[in-house]
Tab-separated table of C-alpha atoms in Angstrom:
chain	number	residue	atom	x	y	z
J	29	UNK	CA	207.118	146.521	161.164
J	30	UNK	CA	209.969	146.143	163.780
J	31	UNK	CA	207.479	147.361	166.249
J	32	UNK	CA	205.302	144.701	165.414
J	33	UNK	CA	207.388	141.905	166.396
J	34	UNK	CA	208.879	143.325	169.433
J	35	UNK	CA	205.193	143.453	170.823
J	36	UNK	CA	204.464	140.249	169.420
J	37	UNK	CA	207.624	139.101	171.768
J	38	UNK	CA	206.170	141.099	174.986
J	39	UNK	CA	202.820	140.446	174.870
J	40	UNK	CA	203.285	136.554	173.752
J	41	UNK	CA	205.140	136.578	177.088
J	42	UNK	CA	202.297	138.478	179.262
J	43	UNK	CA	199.622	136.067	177.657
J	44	UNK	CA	201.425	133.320	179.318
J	45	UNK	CA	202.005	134.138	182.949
J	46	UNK	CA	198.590	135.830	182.683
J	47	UNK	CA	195.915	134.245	181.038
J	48	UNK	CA	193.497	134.389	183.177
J	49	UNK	CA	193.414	138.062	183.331
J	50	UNK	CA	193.699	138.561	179.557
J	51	UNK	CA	190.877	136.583	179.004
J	52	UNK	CA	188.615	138.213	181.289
J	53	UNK	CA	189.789	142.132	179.551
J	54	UNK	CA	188.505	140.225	176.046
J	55	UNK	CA	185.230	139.464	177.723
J	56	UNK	CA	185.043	142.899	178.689
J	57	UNK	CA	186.486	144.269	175.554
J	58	UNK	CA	183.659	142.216	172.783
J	59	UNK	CA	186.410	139.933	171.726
J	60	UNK	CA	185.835	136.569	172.931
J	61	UNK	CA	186.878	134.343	170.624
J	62	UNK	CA	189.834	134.293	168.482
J	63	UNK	CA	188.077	134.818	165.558
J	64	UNK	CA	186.888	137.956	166.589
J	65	UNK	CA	190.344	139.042	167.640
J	66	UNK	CA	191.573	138.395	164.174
J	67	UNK	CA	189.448	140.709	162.347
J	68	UNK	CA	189.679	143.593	164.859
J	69	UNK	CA	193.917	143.243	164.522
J	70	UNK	CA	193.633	142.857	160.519
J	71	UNK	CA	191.296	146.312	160.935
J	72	UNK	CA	194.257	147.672	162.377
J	73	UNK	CA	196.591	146.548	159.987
J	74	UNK	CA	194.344	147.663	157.280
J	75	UNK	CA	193.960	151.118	158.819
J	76	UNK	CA	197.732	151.461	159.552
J	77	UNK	CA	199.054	150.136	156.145
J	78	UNK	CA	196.311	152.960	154.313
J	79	UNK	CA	197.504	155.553	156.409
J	80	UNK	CA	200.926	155.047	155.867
J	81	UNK	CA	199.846	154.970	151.906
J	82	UNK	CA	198.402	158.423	151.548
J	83	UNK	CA	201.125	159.872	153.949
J	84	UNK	CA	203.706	158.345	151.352
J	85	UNK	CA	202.238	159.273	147.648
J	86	UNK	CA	201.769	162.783	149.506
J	87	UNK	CA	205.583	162.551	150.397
J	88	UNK	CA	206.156	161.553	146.406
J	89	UNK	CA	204.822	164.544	145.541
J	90	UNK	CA	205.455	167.356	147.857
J	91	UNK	CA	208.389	168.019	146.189
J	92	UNK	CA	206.697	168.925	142.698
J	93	UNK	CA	204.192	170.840	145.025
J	94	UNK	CA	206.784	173.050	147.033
J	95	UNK	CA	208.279	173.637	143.553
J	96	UNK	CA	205.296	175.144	141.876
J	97	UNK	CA	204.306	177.397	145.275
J	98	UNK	CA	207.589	179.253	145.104
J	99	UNK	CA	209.655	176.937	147.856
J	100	UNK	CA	213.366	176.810	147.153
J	101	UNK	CA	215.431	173.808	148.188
J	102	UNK	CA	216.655	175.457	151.871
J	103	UNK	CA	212.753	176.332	151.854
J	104	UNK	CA	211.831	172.939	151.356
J	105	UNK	CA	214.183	171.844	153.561
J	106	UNK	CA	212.594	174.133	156.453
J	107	UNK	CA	209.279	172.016	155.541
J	108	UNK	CA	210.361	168.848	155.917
J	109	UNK	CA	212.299	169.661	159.501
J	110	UNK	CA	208.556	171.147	160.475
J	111	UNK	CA	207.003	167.766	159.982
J	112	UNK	CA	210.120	165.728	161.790
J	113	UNK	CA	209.756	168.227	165.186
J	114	UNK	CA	206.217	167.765	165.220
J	115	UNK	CA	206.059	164.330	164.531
J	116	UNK	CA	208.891	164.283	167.500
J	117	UNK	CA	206.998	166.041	169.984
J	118	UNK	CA	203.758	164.466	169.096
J	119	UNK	CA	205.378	160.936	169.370
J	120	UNK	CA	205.766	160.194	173.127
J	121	UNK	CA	202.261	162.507	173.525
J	122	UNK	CA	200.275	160.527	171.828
J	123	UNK	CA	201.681	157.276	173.330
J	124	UNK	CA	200.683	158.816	176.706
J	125	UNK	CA	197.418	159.336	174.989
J	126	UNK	CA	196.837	155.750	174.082
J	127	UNK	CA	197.611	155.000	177.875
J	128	UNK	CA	195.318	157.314	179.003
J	129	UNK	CA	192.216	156.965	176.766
J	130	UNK	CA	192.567	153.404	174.701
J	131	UNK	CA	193.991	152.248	171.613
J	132	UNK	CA	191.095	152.695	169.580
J	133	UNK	CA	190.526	156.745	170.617
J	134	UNK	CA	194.306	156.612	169.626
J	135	UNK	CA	194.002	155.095	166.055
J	136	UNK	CA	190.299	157.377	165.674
J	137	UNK	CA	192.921	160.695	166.547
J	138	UNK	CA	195.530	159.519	164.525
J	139	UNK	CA	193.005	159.511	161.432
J	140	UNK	CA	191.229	162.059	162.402
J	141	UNK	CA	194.512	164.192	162.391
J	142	UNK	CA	195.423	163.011	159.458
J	143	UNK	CA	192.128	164.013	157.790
J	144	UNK	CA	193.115	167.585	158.769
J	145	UNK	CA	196.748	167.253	157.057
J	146	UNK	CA	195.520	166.585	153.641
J	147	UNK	CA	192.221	168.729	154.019
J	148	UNK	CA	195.192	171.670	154.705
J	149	UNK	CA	197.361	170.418	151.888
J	150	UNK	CA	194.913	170.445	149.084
J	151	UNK	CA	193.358	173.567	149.852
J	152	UNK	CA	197.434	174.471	150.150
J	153	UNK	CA	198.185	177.728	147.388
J	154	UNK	CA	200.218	179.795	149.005
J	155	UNK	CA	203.582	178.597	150.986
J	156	UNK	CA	202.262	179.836	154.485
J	157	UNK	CA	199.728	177.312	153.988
J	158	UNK	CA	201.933	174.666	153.205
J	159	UNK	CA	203.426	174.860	156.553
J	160	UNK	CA	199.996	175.385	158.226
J	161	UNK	CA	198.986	171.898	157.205
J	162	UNK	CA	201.728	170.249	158.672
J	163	UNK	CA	200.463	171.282	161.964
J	164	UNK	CA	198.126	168.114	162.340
J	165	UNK	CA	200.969	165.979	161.969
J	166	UNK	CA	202.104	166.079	165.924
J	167	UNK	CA	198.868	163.059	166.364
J	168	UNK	CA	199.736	161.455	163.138
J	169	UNK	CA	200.844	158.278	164.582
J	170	UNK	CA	199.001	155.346	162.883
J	171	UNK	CA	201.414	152.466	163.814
J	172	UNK	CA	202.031	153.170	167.459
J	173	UNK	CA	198.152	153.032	167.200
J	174	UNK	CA	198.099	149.927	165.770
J	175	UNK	CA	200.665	148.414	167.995
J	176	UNK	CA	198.942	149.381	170.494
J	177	UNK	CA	195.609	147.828	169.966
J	178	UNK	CA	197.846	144.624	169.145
J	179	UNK	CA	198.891	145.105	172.810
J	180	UNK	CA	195.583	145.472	174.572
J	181	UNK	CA	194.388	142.320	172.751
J	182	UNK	CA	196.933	140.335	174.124
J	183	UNK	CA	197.410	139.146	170.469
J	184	UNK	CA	200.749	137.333	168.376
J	185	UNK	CA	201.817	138.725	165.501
J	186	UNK	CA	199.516	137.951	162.318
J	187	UNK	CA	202.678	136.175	160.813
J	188	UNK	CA	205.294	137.106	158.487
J	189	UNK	CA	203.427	136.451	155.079
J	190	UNK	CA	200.659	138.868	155.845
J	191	UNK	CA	203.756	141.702	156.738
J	192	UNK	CA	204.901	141.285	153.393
J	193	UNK	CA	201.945	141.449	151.415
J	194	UNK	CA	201.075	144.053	152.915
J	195	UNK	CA	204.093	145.662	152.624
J	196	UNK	CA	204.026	144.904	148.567
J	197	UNK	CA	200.745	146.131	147.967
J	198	UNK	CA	201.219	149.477	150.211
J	199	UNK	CA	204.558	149.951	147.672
J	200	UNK	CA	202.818	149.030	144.529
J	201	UNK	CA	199.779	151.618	145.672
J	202	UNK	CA	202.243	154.438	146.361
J	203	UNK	CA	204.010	154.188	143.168
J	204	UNK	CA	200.801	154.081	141.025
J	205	UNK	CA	199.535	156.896	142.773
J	206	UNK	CA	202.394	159.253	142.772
J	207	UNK	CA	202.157	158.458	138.511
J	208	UNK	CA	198.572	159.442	138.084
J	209	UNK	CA	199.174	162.572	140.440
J	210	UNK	CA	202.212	163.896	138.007
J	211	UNK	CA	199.870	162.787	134.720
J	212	UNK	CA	196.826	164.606	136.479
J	213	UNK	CA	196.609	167.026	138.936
J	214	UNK	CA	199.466	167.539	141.917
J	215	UNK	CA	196.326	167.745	144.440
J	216	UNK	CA	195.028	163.963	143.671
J	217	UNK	CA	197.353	162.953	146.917
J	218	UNK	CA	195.711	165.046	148.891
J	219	UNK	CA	192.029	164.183	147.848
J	220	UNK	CA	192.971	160.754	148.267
J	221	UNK	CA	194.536	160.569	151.341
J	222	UNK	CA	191.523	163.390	152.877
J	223	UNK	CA	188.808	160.844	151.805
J	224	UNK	CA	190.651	157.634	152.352
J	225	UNK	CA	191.853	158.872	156.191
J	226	UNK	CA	187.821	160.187	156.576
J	227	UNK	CA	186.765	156.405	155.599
J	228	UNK	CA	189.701	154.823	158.643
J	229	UNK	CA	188.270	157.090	160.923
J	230	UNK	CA	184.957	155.513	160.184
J	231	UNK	CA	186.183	151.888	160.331
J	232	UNK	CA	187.733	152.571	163.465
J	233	UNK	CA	184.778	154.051	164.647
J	234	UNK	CA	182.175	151.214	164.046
J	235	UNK	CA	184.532	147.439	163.252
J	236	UNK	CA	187.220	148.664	166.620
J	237	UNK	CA	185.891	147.872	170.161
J	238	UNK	CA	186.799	149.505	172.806
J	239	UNK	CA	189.504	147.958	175.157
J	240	UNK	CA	190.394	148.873	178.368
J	241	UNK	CA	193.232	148.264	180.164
J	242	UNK	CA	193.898	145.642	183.097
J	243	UNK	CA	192.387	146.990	186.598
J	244	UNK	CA	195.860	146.653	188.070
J	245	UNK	CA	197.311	149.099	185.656
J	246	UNK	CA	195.299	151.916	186.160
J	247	UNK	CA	196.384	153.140	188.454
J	248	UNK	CA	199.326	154.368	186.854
J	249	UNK	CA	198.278	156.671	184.396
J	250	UNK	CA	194.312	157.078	185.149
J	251	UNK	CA	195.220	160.522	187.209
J	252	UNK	CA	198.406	161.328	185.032
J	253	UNK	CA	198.301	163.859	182.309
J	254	UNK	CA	198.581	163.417	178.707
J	255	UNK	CA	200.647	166.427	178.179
J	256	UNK	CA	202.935	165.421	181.233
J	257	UNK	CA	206.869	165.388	180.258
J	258	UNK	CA	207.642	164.326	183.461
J	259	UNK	CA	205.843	161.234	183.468
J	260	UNK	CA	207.791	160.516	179.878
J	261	UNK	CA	211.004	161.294	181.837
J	262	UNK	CA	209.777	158.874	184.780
J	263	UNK	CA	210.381	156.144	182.050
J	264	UNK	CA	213.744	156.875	180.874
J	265	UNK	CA	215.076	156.086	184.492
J	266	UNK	CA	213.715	152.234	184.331
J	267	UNK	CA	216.818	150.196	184.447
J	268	UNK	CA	218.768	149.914	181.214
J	269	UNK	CA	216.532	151.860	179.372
J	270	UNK	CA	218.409	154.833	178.960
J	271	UNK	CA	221.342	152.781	177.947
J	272	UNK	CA	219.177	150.738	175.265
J	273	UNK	CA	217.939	154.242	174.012
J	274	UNK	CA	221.187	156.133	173.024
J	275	UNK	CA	221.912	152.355	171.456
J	276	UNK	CA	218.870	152.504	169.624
J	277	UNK	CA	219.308	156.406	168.446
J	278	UNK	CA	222.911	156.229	167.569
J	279	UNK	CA	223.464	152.988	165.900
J	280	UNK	CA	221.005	153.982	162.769
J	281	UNK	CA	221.747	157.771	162.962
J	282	UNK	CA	224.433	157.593	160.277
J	283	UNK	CA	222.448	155.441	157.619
J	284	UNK	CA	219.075	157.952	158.458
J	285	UNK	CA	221.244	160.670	157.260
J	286	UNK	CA	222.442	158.881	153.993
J	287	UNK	CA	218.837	157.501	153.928
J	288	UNK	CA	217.370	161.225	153.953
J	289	UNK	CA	220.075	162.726	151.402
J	290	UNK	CA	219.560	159.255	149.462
J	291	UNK	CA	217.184	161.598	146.735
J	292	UNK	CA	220.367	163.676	145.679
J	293	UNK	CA	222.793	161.364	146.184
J	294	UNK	CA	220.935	158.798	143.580
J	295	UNK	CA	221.014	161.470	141.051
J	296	UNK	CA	224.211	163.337	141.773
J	297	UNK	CA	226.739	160.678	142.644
J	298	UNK	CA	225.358	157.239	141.119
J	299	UNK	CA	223.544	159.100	137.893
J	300	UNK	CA	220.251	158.005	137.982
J	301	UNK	CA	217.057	159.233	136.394
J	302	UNK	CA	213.760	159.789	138.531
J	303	UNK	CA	212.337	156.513	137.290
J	304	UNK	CA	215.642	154.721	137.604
J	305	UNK	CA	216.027	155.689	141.066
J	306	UNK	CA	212.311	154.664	142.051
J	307	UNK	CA	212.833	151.130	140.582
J	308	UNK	CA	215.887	151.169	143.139
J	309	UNK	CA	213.843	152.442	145.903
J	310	UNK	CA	211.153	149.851	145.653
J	311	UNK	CA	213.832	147.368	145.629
J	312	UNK	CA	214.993	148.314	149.122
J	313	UNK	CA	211.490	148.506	150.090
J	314	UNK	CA	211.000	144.974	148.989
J	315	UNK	CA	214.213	143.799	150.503
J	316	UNK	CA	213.422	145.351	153.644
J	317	UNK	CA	209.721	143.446	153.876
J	318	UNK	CA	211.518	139.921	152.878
J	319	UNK	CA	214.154	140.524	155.480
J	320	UNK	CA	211.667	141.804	158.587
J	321	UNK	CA	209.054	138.938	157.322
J	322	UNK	CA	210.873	136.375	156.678
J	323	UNK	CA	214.421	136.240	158.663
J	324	UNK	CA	214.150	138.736	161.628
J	325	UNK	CA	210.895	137.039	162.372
J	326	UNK	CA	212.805	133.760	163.196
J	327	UNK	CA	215.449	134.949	164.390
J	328	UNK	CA	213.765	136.228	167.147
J	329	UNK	CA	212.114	133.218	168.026
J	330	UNK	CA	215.887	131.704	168.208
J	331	UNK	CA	218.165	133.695	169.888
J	332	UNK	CA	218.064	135.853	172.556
J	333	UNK	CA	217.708	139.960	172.581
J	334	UNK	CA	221.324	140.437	173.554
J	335	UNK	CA	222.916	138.608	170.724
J	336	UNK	CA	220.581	139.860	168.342
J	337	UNK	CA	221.504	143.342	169.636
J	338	UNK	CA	225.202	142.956	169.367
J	339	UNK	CA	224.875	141.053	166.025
J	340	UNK	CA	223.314	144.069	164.441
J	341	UNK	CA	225.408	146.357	165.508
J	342	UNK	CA	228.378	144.309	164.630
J	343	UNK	CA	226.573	143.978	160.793
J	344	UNK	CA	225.489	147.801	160.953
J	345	UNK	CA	229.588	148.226	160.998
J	346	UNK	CA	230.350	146.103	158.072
J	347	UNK	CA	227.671	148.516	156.239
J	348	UNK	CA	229.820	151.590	156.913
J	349	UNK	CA	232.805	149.966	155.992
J	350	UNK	CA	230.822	148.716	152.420
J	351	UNK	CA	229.326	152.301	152.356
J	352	UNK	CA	232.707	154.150	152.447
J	353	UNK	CA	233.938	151.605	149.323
J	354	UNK	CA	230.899	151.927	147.397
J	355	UNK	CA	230.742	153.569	143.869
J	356	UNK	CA	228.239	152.449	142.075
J	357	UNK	CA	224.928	151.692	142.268
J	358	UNK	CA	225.354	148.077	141.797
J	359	UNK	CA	228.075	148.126	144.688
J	360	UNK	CA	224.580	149.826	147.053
J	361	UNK	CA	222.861	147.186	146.155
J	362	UNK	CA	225.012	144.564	147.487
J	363	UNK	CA	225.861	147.151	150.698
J	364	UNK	CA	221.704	147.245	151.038
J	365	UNK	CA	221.317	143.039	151.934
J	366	UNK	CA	223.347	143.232	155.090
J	367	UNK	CA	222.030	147.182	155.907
J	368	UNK	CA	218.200	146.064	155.930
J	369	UNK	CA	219.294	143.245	157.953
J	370	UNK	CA	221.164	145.391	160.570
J	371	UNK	CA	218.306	147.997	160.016
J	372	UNK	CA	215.403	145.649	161.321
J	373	UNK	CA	217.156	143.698	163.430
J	374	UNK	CA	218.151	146.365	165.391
J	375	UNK	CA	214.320	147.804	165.910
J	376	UNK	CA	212.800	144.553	166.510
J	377	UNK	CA	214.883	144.274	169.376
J	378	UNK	CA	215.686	147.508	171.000
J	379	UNK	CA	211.570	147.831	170.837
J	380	UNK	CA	210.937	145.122	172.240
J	381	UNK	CA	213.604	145.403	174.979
J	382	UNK	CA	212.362	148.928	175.862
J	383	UNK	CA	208.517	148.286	176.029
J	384	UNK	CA	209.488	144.978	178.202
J	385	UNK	CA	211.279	147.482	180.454
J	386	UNK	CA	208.300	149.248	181.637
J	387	UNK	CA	204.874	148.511	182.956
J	388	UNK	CA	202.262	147.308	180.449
J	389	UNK	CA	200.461	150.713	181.301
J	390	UNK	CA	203.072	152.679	179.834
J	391	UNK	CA	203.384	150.586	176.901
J	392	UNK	CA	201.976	153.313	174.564
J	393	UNK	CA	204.123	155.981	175.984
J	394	UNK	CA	207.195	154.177	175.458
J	395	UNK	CA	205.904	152.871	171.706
J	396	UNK	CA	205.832	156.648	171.531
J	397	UNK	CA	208.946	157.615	172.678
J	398	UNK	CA	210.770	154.620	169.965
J	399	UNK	CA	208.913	156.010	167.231
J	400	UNK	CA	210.295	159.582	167.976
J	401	UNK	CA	213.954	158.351	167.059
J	402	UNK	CA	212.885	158.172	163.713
J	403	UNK	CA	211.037	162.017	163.873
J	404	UNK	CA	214.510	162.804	165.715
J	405	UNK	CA	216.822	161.609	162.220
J	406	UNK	CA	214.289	163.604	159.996
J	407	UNK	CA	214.080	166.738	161.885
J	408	UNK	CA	218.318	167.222	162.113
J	409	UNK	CA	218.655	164.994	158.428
J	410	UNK	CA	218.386	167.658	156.173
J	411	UNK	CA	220.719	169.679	158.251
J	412	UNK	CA	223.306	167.504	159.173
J	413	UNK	CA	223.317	164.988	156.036
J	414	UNK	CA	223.405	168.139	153.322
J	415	UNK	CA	226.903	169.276	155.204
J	416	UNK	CA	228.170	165.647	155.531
J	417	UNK	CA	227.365	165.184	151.541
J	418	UNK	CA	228.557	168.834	150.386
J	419	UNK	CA	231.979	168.656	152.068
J	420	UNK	CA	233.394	165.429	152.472
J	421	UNK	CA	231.071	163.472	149.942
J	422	UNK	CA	229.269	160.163	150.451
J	423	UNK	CA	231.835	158.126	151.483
J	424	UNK	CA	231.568	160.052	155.033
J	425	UNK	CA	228.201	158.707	155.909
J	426	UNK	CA	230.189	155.503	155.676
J	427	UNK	CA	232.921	156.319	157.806
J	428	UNK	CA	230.415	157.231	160.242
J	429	UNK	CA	228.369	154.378	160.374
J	430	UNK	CA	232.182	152.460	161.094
J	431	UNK	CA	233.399	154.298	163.488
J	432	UNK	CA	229.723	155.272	165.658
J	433	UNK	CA	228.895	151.297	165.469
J	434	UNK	CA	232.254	149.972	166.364
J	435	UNK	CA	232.424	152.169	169.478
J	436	UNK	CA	228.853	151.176	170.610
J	437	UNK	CA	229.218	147.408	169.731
J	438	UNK	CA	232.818	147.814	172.605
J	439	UNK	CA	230.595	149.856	174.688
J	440	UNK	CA	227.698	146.357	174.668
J	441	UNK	CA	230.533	143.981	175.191
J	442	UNK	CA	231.682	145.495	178.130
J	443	UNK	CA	228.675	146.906	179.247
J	444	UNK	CA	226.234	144.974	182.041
J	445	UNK	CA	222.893	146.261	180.867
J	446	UNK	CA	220.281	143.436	182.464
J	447	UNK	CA	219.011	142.771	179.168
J	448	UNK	CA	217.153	139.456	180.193
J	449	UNK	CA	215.773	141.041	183.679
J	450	UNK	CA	214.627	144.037	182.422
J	451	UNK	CA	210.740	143.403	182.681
J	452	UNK	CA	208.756	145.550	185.158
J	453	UNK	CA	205.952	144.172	186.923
């Protein structure tokens, strides 16, 4: 979602200064009226928001499925840092991908991939299995995919109503689902989401065009290889951008660790049952829709990137601070408000400022390399988070939130990063 709008921002801006251009790549591209445009980016969204689904009742159950293979809890835990280092390396790979080949071969791999994941999971009985099937997962990637078909169009964001429906129903499908898995069979997720992912790879087949880029850009990646780190290194040393990044990775690194412990810690320390604790989850996912949807949205539109940078960082603080206080559920609840806040804000705009930072060529590449922060958080999580909640309990993952975000929101005051200035031609 915070992707979303920070390429609304960029490519809102590129429309402008080049229409002319943009409206002879729809021409070429099938799209030539707006109407058209529409229902190609609501494809998108559709295929995106489904993919994201069947990952997510999968997620709900994995658990449960570990459990009954044999997999003990550091077991498990070896699992789920499998999936965050592929997902990491796959990340700024397949964002080189969508440079190289298109959008829509993008969002056709990322299904296609994803196909593969649950074809391995449900045929998953023994626990070298289990980890075999999360070997498609390095080209699951279904929102950079999306974003980046947003990109090529040249296209706005839908608007902020459509996010949150969207949102709601994508929650409301997960929940359902995970319930008729556990009253049923612990394979359903997988038979879903190997059918459903079969059926987006058909949609994006047949109802998705295919774009290409602008003339002038290709010669920037046309001869470059997919698999090349160097060219993923190349756009680290932009200006600012490596300065925006260790922002971007730091800032939410604390709150991703309570975030990824948040399963024991709603049991353990506030006492809740499994269905108490997925009533609270759904309302943070709810929050967090209402807040991107409706606030960040706007906010956006009113202020610029470098006060909307500092101000979440300055809110991300206050969180630790509420965080290291809290003690019961009822206290998180108030702490979550200003943390989704901080949360979004803080993606919208370091994505946007990063993919503004580098030529529209690399777009994907760099959509790639902002989705790996969150691969990054899972893969050490586990790690990291089960040592910060064992031994000093979980007011430390509110001390560090304080302390990480007060240091970085000195470090923005003084620093002299070129926020506004930072777009490549």
């Amino acid at each position: 979602l915070s992707t979303m709008n920070a390429k609304a921002i960029s490519a809102g801006e590129e429309e402008e200064s080049s229409g002319m251009r943009t409206d002879e790549t729809r021409g070429k591209s099938g799209c030539p009226g707006g109407v058209k445009k529409r229902q190609v980016i609501l494809v998108a969204y559709l295929i995106a928001t489904l993919e994201l689904t069947f990952l997510f009742m999968q997620m709900g159950v994995m658990p449960y499925l570990a459990k009954s293979l044999g997999l003990d809890s550091v077991g498990f835990g070896y699992l789920q840092t499998t999936f965050g280092i592929l997902q990491l390396v796959g990340g700024p790979i397949f964002g080189r991908f969508a440079d190289q080949f298109g959008a829509r071969a993008a969002l056709i791999l990322s299904c296609a991939s994803a196909s593969a994941f649950f074809l391995l999971v449900s045929i998953s009985t023994s626990i070298p299995l289990l980890f075999l099937s999360r070997l498609p997962a390095v080209f699951m990637h279904g929102l950079p995919g999306k974003v980046g078909m947003m990109s090529v169009l040249g296209a706005y964001a839908i608007g902020e109503l459509q996010q949150l429906c969207l949102g709601q129903a994508q929650l409301l499908i997960t929940q359902k689902a995970v319930t008729l898995s556990l009253n049923f069979t612990i394979f359903v997720p997988a038979y879903v989401g190997l059918v459903g992912n079969l059926v987006n790879t058909v949609i994006a087949m047949v109802w998705i065009p295919s774009h290409a880029k602008p003339k002038s850009d290709h010669h920037v990646t046309e001869h470059s290889n997919v698999f090349s780190i160097k060219e993923i290194l190349r756009l680290m040393k932009f200006p600012g951008v490596i300065q925006i990044f260790i922002v971007k990775v730091f800032a939410g690194l604390p709150i991703g660790l309570f975030l990824i412990m948040f399963s024991i810690i709603s049991m353990d320390f506030f006492g809740l049952e499994a269905v108490e604790s997925g009533y609270l989850m759904s309302y943070f996912g709810v929050l967090q829709m209402v807040v991107q949807g409706l606030v960040v949205g706007r906010l956006t539109d009113r202020c610029t990137e470098r006060t909307l940078l500092r101000l979440s960082i300055a809110v991300f603080a206050g969180v630790g601070l509420g965080m290291a206080l809290m003690r019961t559920v009822w206290h998180y609840c108030i702490v979550a408000v200003p943390l989704v806040f901080a949360f979004s804000t803080l993606g919208t705009v370091t994505d946007s400022i990063l993919t503004k930072a580098v030529p529209s060529s690399d777009t994907g590449a760099m959509l790639g390399i902002c989705a790996s922060v969150q691969h990054l958080t899972r893969t050490v999580g586990p790690t990291i988070g089960g040592v910060l909640y064992k031994q000093f309990g979980v007011s430390s993952f509110g001390y560090l939130q304080l302390i990480v975000n007060t240091g970085l929101f000195v470090y923005l005051l003084r620093s002299k990063i070129p926020l506004s200035e930072m777009k490549s031609q």
